[in-house]
Coordinates of C-alpha atoms in Angstrom, one line a residue:
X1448 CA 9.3 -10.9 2.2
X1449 CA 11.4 -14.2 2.1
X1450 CA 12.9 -14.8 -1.3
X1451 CA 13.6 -18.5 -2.1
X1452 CA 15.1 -18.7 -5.4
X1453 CA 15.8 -16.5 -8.6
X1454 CA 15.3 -17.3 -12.4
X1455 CA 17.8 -15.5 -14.4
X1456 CA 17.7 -14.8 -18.1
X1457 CA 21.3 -13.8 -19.3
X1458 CA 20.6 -12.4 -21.9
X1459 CA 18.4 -9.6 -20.5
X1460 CA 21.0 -9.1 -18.2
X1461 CA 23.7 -8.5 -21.0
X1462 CA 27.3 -9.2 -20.6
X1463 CA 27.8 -8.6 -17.3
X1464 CA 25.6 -11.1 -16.0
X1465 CA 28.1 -13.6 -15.4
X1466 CA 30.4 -11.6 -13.2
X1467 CA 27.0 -10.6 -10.9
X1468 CA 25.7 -14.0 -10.6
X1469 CA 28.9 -15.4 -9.8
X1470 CA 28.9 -12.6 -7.2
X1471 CA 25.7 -13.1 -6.0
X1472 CA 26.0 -17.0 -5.6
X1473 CA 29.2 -16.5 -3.2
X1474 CA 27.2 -13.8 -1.5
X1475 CA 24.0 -16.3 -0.8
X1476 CA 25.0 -19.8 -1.2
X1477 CA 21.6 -20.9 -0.3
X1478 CA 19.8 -19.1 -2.7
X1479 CA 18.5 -21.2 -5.7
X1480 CA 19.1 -19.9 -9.2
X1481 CA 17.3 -20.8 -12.0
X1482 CA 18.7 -19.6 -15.7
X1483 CA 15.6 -20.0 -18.3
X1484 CA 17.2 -18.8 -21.5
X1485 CA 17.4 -19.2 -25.0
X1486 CA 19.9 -20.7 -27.4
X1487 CA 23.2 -21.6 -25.5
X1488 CA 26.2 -23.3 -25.7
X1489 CA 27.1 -26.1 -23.9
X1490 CA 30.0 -23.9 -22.4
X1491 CA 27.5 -21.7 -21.2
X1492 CA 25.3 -24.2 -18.9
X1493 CA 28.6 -25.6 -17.4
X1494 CA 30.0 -22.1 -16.7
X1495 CA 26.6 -21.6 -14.9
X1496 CA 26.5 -24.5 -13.4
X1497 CA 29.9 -24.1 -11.9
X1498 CA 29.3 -20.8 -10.7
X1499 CA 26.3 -21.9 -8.5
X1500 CA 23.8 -22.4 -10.9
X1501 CA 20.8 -24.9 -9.5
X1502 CA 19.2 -25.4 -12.8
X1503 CA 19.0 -24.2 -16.6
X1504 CA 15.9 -24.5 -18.8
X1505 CA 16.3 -23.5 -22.5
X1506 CA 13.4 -21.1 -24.0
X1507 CA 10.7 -22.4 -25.4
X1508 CA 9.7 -24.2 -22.2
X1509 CA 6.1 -24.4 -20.9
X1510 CA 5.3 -22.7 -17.5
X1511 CA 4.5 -25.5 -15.1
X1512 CA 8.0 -27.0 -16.0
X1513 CA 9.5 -24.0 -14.6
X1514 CA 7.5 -24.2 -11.8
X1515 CA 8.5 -27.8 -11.2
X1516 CA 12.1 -26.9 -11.8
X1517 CA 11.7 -24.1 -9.1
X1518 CA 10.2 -26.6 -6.7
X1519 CA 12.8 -29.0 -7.0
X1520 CA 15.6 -26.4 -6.3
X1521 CA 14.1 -25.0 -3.5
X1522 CA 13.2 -28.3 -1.4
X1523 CA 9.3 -28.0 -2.1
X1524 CA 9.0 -31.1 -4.1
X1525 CA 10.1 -34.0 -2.1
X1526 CA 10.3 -37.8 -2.9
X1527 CA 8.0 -40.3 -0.9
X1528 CA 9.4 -41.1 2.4
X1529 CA 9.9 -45.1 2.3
X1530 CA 6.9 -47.1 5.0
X1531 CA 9.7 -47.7 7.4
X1532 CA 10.7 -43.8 7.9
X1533 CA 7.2 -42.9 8.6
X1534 CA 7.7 -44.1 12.1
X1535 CA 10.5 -43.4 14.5
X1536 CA 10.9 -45.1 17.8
X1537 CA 13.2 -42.5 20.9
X1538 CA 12.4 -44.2 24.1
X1539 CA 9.2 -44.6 24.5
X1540 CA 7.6 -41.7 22.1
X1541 CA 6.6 -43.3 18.5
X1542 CA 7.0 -40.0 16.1
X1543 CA 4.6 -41.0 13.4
X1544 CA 5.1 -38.8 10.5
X1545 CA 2.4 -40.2 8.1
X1546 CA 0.3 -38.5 10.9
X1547 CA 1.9 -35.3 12.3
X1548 CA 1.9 -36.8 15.6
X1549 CA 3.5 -38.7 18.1
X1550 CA 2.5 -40.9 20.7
X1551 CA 3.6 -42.8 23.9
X1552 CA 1.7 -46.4 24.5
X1553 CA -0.8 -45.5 21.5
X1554 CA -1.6 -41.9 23.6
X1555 CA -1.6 -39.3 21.7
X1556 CA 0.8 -36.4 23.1
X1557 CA -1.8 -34.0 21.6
X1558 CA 1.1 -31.9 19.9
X1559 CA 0.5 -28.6 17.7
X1560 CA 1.6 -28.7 14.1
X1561 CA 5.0 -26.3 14.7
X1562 CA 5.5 -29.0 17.7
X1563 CA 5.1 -32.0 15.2
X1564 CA 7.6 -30.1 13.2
X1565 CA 10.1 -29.2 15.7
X1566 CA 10.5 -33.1 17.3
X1567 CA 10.4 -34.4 13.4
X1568 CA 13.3 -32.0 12.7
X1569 CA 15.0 -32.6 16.1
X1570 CA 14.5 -36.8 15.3
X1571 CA 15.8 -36.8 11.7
X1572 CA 19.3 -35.1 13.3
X1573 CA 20.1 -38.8 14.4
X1574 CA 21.2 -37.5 17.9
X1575 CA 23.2 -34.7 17.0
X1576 CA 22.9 -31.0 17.9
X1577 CA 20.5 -28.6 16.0
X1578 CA 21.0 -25.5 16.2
X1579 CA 18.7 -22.4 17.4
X1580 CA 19.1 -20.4 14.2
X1581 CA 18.4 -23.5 11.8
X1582 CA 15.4 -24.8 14.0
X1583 CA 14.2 -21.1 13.6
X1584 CA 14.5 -20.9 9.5
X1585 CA 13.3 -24.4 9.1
X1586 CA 10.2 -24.0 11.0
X1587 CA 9.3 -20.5 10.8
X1588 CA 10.7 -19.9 7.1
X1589 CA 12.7 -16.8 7.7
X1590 CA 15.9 -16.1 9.9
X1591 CA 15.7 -15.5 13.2
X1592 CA 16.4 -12.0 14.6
X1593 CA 18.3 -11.0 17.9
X1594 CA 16.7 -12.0 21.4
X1595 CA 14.2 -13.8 19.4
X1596 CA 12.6 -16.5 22.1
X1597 CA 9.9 -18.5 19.7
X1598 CA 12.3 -21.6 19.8
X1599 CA 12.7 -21.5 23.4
X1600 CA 9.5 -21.3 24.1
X1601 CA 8.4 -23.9 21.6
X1602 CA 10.8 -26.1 23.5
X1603 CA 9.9 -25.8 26.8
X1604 CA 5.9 -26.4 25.8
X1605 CA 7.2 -29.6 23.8
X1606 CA 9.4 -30.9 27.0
X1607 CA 7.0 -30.8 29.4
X1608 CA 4.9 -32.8 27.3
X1609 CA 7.1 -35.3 26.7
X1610 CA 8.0 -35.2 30.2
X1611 CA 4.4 -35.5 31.7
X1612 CA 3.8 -38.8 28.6
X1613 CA 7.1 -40.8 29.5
X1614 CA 8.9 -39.5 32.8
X1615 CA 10.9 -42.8 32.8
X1616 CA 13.2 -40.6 30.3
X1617 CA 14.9 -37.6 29.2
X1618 CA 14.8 -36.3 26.2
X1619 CA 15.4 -32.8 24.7
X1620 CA 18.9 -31.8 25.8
X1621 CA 20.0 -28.2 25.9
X1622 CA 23.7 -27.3 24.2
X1623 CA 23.4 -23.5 26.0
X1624 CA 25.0 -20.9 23.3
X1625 CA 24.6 -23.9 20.4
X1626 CA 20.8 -25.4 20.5
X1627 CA 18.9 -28.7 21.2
X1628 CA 19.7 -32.6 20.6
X1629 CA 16.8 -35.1 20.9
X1630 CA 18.4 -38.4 22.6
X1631 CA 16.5 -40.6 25.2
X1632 CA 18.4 -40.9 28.2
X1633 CA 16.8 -42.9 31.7
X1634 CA 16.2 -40.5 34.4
X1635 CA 18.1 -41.7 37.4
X1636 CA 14.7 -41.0 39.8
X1637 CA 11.8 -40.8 37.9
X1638 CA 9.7 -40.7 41.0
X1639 CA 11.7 -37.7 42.3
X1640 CA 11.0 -35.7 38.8
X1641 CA 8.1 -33.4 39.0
X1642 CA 6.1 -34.3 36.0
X1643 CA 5.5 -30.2 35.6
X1644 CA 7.5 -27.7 37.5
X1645 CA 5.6 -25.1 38.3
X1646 CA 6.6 -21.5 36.1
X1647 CA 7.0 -19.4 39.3
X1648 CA 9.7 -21.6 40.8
X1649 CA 11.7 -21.7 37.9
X1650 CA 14.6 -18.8 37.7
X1651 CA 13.6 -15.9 35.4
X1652 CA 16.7 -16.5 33.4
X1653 CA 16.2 -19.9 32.4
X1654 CA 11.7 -19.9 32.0
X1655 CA 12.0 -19.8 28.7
X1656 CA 15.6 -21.6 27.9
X1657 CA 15.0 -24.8 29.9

C-alpha cells in the first residue's frame, strides 16, 4: 500500500511527538503531514511548520476541509492549466492535453492513457532529462523495484509511434544509466530510417532499452 500523506494530532501523541515528527520528516521528505489539533500556540504551528509540517488545521474543523487540506498537500488538487498550456507543439507532434492525446497533421497517434502520461511528463521537463525512477513513481504511483522494465517498455511502444507519425524527426533520447529527454532533433536520412525495426533484429540487450 502506498501511503501519501499523514495527519498528526500532537496531542495524542504526547510529548514526544515533536522529536518523532521531526525525525520522520528528515527520514521521508516527500511525505505530506498534516497536524489537525486543538488549541495551540502560535509557537507551536511555526515549530511544525519548520520541522516539515505541510499543513495545520485547528479542531473543530469540518471533514471535507481536511480532505481538501490533504489534497492540496499531496498534489491531488490542481489549479486550471491556462488555454495556452493545453497544447504543446515538439516538431511536428501537437500534445493536446485538454484531450489525452497527441497528434501529427490532425492524425491522431492513437496513444494509451499511461502513453499520454508518459510524453505529457517527458514535454513538461522543457528538454531536460527525466529520470527512470521518477517516470516510474509519477506514472505508476509507487517506486520502482530492481530490474523493473515497465518504463522501458512503455518507451519503446511510444517511440515507434512517434517514429512511424513523423520520421522527418527524432524524438525520445536515451541518457543510458540516467533516463529519457524528449527533444525534436531532424533525422539526417529520413528515407534510410526504417519506420519500425523489426523486434528479432534488434540485440536482446537493448529490445526493451532502445
Amino acid at each position: 500500500m502506498r501511503v501519501d500523506a499523514l495527519v498528526v494530532d500532537p496531542a495524542i501523541l504526547g510529548p514526544r511527538c515533536w522529536d518523532w515528527l521531526e525525525r520522520l520528516c528528515r527520514a521521508e521528505p516527500k511525505f505530506r503531514i498534516i497536524i489537525c489539533s486543538g488549541s495551540s500556540t502560535v509557537t507551536q504551528r511555526v515549530r511544525a511548520l519548520r520541522i516539515g509540517a505541510d499543513d495545520w488545521l485547528t479542531k473543530p474543523c469540518h471533514p471535507e476541509e481536511l480532505l481538501a487540506r490533504i489534497e492540496a498537500a499531496v498534489g491531488l488538487r490542481r489549479r486550471p492549466q491556462p488555454r495556452n498550456l493545453e497544447s504543446t507543439t515538439i516538431g511536428d507532434v501537437e500534445i493536446r492535453r485538454d484531450q489525452y492525446q497527441a497528434f501529427v497533421d490532425g492524425s491522431s497517434l492513437d496513444l494509451t492513457r499511461r502513453e499520454f502520461e508518459m510524453i505529457e511528463l517527458l514535454a513538461s521537463a522543457d528538454t531536460k532529462i527525466v529520470e527512470r525512477e521518477l517516470i516510474y513513481e509519477r506514472l505508476w504511483g509507487r517506486k520502482m523495484v530492481h530490474n523493473d522494465r515497465s518504463v522501458d517498455v512503455f518507451v519503446h511502444k511510444l517511440r515507434r509511434k512517434l517514429e512511424r507519425a513523423s520520421p522527418r524527426w527524432s524524438y525520445i533520447h536515451t541518457h543510458f544509466g540516467v533516463g529519457y529527454r524528449l527533444a525534436a532533433e531532424p533525422v539526417k536520412d529520413s528515407a534510410a530510417r526504417p519506420l519500425e525495426l523489426a523486434p528479432a533484429l534488434e540485440p536482446a540487450s537493448t529490445r526493451l532499452a532502445a
